[in-house]
GROMACS .gro file of C-alpha atoms in nm:
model
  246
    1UNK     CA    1   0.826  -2.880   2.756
    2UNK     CA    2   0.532  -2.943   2.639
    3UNK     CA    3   0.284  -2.749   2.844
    4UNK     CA    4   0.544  -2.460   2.745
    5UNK     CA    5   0.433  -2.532   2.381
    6UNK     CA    6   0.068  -2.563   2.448
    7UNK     CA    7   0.090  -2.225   2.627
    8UNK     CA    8   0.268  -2.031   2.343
    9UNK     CA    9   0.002  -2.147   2.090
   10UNK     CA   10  -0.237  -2.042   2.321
   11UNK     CA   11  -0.044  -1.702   2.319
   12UNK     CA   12  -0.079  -1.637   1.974
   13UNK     CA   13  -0.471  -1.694   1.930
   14UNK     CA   14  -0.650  -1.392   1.908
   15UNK     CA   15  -1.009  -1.352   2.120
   16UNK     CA   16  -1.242  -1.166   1.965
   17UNK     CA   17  -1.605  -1.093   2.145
   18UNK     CA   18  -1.540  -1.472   2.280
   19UNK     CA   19  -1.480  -1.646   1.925
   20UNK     CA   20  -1.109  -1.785   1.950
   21UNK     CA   21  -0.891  -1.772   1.582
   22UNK     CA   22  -0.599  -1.927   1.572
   23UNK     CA   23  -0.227  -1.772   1.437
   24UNK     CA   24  -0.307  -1.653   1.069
   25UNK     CA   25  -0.656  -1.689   1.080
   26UNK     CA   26  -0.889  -1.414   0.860
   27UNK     CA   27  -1.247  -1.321   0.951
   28UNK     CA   28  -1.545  -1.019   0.854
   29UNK     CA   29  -1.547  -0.789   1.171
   30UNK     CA   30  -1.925  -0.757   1.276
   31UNK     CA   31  -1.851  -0.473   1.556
   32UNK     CA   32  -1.724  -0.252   1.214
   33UNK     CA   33  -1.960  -0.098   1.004
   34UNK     CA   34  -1.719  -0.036   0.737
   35UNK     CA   35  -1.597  -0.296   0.479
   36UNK     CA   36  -1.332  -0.431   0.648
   37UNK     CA   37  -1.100  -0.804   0.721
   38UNK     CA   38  -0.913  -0.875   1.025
   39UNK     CA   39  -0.625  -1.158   1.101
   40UNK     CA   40  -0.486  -1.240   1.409
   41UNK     CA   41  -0.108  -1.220   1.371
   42UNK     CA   42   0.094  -1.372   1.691
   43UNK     CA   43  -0.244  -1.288   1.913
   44UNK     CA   44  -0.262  -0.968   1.791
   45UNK     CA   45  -0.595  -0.879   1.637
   46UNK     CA   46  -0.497  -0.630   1.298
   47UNK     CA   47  -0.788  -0.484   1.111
   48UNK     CA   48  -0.773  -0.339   0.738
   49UNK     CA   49  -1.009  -0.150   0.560
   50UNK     CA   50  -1.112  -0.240   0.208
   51UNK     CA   51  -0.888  -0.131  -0.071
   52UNK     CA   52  -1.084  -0.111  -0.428
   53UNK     CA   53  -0.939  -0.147  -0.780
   54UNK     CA   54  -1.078   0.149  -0.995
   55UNK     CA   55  -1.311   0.153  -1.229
   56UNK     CA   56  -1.368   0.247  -1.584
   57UNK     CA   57  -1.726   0.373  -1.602
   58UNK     CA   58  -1.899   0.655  -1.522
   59UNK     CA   59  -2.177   0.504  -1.330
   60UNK     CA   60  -2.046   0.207  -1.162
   61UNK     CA   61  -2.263   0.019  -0.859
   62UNK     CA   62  -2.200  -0.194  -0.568
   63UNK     CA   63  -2.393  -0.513  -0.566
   64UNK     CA   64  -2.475  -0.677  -0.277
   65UNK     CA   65  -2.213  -0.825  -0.023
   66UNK     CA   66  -1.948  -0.635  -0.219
   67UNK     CA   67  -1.734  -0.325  -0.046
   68UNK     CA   68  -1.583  -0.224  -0.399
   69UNK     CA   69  -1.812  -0.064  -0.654
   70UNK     CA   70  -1.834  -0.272  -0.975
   71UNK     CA   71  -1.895  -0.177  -1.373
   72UNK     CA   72  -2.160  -0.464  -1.426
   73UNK     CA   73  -2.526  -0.363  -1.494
   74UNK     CA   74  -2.789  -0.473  -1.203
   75UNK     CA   75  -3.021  -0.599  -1.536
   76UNK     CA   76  -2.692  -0.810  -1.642
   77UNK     CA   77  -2.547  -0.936  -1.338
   78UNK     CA   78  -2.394  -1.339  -1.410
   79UNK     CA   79  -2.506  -1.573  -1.235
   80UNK     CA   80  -2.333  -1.757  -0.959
   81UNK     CA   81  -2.074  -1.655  -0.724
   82UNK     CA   82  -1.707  -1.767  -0.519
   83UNK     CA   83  -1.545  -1.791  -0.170
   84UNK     CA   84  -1.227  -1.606  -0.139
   85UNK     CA   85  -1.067  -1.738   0.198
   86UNK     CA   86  -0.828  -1.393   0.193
   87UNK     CA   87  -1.141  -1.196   0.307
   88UNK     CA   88  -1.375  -1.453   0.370
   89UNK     CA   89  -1.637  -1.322   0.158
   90UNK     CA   90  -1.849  -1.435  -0.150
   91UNK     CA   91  -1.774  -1.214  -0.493
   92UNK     CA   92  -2.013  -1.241  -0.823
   93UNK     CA   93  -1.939  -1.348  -1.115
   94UNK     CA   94  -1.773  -1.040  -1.318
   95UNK     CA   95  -1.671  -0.859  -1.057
   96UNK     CA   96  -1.302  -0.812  -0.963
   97UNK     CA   97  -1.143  -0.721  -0.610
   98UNK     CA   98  -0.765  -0.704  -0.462
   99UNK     CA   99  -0.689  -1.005  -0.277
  100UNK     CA  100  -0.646  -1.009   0.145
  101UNK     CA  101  -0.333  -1.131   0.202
  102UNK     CA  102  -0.309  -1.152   0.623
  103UNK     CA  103  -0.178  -1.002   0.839
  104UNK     CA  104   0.008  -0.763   0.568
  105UNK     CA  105  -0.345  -0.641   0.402
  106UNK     CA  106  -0.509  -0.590   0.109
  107UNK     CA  107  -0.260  -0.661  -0.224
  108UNK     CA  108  -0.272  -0.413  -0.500
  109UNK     CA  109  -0.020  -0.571  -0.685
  110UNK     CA  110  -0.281  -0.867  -0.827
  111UNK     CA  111  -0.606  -0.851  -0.925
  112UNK     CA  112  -0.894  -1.138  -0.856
  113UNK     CA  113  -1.241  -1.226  -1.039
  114UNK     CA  114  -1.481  -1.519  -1.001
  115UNK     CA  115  -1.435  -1.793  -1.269
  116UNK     CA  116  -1.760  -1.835  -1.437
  117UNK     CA  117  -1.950  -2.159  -1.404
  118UNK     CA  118  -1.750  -2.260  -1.111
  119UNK     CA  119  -1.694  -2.155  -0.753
  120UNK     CA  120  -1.316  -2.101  -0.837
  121UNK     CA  121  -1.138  -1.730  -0.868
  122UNK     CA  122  -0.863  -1.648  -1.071
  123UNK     CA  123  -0.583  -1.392  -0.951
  124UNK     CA  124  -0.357  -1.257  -1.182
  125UNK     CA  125  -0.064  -1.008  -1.094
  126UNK     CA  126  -0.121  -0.661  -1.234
  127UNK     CA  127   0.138  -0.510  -1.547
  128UNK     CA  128   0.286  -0.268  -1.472
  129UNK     CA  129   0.343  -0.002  -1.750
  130UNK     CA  130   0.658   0.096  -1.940
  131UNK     CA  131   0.842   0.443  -1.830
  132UNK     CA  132   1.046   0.673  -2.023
  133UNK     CA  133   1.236   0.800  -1.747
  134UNK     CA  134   1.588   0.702  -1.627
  135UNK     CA  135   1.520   0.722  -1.240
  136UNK     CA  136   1.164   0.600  -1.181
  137UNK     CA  137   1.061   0.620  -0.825
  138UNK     CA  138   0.776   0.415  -0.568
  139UNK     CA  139   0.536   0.625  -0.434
  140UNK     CA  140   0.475   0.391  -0.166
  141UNK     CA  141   0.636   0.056  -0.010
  142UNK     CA  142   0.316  -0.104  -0.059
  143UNK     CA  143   0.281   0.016  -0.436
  144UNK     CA  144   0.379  -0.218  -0.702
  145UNK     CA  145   0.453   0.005  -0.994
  146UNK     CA  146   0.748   0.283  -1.017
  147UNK     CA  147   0.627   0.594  -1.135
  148UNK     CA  148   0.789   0.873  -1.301
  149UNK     CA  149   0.884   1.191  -1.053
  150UNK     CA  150   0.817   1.557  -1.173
  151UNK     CA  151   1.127   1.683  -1.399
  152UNK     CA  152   1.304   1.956  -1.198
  153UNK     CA  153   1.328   2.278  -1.426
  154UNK     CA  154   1.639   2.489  -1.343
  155UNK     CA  155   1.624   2.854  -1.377
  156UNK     CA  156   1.885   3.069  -1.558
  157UNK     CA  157   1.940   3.474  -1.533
  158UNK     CA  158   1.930   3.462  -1.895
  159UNK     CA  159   1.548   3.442  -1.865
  160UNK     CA  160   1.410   3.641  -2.127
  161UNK     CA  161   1.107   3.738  -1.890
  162UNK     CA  162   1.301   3.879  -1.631
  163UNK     CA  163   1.099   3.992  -1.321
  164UNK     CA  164   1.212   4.221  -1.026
  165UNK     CA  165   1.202   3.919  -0.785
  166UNK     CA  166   1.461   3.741  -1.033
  167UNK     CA  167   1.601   3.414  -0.891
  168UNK     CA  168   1.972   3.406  -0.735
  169UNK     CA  169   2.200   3.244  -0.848
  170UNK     CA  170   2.210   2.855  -0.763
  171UNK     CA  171   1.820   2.861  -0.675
  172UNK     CA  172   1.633   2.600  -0.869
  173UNK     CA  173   1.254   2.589  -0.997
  174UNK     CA  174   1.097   2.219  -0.961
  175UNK     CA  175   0.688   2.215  -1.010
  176UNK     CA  176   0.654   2.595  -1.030
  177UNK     CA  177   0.812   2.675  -0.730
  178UNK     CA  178   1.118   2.819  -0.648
  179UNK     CA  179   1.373   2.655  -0.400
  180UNK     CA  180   1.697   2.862  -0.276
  181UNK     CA  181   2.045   2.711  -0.335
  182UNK     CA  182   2.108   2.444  -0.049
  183UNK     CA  183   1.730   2.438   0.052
  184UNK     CA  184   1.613   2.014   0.093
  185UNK     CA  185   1.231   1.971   0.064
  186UNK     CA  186   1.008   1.632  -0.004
  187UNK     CA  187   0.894   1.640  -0.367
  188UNK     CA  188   0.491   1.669  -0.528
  189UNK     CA  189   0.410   1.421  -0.748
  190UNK     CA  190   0.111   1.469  -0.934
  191UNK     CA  191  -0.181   1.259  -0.884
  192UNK     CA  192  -0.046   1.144  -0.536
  193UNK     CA  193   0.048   1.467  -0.334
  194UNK     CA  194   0.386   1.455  -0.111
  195UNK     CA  195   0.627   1.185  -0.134
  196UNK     CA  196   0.800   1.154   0.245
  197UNK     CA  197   1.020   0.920   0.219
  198UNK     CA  198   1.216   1.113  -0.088
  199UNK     CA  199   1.426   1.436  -0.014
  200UNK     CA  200   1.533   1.655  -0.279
  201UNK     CA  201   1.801   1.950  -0.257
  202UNK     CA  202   1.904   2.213  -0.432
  203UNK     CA  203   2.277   2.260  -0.584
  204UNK     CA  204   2.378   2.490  -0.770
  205UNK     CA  205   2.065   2.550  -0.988
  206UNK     CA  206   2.006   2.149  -1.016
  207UNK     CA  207   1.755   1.960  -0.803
  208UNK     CA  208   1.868   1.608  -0.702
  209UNK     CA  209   1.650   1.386  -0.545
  210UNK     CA  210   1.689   1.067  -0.349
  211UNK     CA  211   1.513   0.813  -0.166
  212UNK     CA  212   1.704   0.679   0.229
  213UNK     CA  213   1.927   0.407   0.214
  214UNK     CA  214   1.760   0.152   0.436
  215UNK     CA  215   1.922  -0.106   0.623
  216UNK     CA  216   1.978  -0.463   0.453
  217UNK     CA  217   1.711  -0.690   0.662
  218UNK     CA  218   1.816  -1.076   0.650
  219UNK     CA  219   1.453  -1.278   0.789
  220UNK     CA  220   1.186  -1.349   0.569
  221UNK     CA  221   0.880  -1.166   0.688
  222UNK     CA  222   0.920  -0.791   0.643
  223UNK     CA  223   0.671  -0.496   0.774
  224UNK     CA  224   0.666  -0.152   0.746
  225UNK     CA  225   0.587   0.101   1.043
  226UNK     CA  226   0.347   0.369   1.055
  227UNK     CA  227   0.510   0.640   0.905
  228UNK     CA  228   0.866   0.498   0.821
  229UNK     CA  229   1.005   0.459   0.540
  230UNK     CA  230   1.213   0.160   0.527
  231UNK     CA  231   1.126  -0.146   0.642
  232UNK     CA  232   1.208  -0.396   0.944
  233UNK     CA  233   1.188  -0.761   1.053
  234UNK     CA  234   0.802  -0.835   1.162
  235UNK     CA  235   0.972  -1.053   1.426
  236UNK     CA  236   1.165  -0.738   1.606
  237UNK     CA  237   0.928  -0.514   1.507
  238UNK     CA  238   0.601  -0.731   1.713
  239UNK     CA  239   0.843  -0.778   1.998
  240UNK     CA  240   0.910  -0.435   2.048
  241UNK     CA  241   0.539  -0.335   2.048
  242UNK     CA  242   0.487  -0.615   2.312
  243UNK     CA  243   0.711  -0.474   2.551
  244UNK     CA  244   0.597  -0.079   2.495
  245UNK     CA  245   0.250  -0.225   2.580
  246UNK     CA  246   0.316  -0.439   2.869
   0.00000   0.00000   0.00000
């Protein structure tokens, strides 16, 4: 029994160029030039690029040992720095980053800085602003906002421009273009191109959109596949990319 135990911790270390990191472990790739943190999850070696907050100034610069671009002056850079253990790297003092939270990624729903004086951080979760729509909708799984989708305009015959290539009747006009009675498409939201995982369909000269009713998950770590748009149980989903691979 317990060699059986010894072996399946084994089993879930990751080996990387002949350093050994244990389950949950976080380190800097070397082999990648790009600014980038990898975790071993279950000894399975996932890699994420770095995600940056934006910024408000026109010229911002990236001080040394940071991926993200920062608004601070080189002339008035603070003094003094601190260890994040999410992506094992030092920050300075007035700059501000998303935290690493393994094996899921970078976070964009917080927001971190260096406490000045000490070689603390601070993370605080990010507001999100107030809509005035009754729907709103997530871009993404990973986003933590809802935004507001594009208002569907419906098109009458009792346009008082009418044109030769007049719309039938039941077609409906959402973001300037025109969709034919019955016709499903994936919507255009501005600022963040084509939402996949939300279908919209015409009816009768009203668009109606909606998002897939996924299936109610009962475990406690949750992931989200490459190009799917609900999400599963890490557990299952791991184990089924185990057995693909072996």
């Amino acid at each position: 029994m317990e060699n059986n135990l010894v072996e399946e911790d084994i089993s879930r270390r990751c080996n990387v160029d002949g350093v050994l990191y244990d389950d949950g472990d976080s380190w800097v790739p070397k082999a990648v030039k790009k600014c980038a943190t990898c975790s071993c999850h279950r000894g399975r070696v996932i890699c994420h690029e770095a995600v940056c907050p934006p910024v408000s100034c026109k010229d911002p610069v990236k001080l040394s040992g940071e991926c993200c671009p920062t608004c601070i002056s080189r002339n008035k850079i603070a003094s003094g720095k601190c260890f994040f253990h999410g992506d094992k790297r030092q920050h300075h003092v007035g700059t501000m980053w998303y935290p690493y939270v393994p094996p899921f990624g970078y976070s964009t729903c917080a927001i971190c800085s260096c406490v000045p004086g000490r070689n603390e951080y601070n993370c605080t979760r990010i507001r999100c602003p107030k809509l005035d729509c009754p729907d709103p909708i997530r871009l993404r799984g990973t986003d933590c906002c809802k935004v507001c989708p594009v208002k569907p305009v419906t098109l009458t015959r009792k346009s008082k421009n009418v044109q030769q290539d007049a719309p039938k009747k039941g077609d409906c006009s959402v973001g300037g273009k025109r969709f034919d009675n019955g016709e499903e498409w994936n919507p255009r939201i501005t600022n963040f191109g084509t939402e996949k995982c939300v279908t919209c369909k015409c009816k009768n000269g009203k668009a109606k959109c909606r998002r897939p009713r996924c299936p109610r998950l009962h475990c406690r770590r949750k992931t989200r596949p490459s190009g799917s748009c609900c999400r599963v149980c890490a557990a299952n989903f791991f184990g089924l990319l185990r057995s693909l691979r072996s």
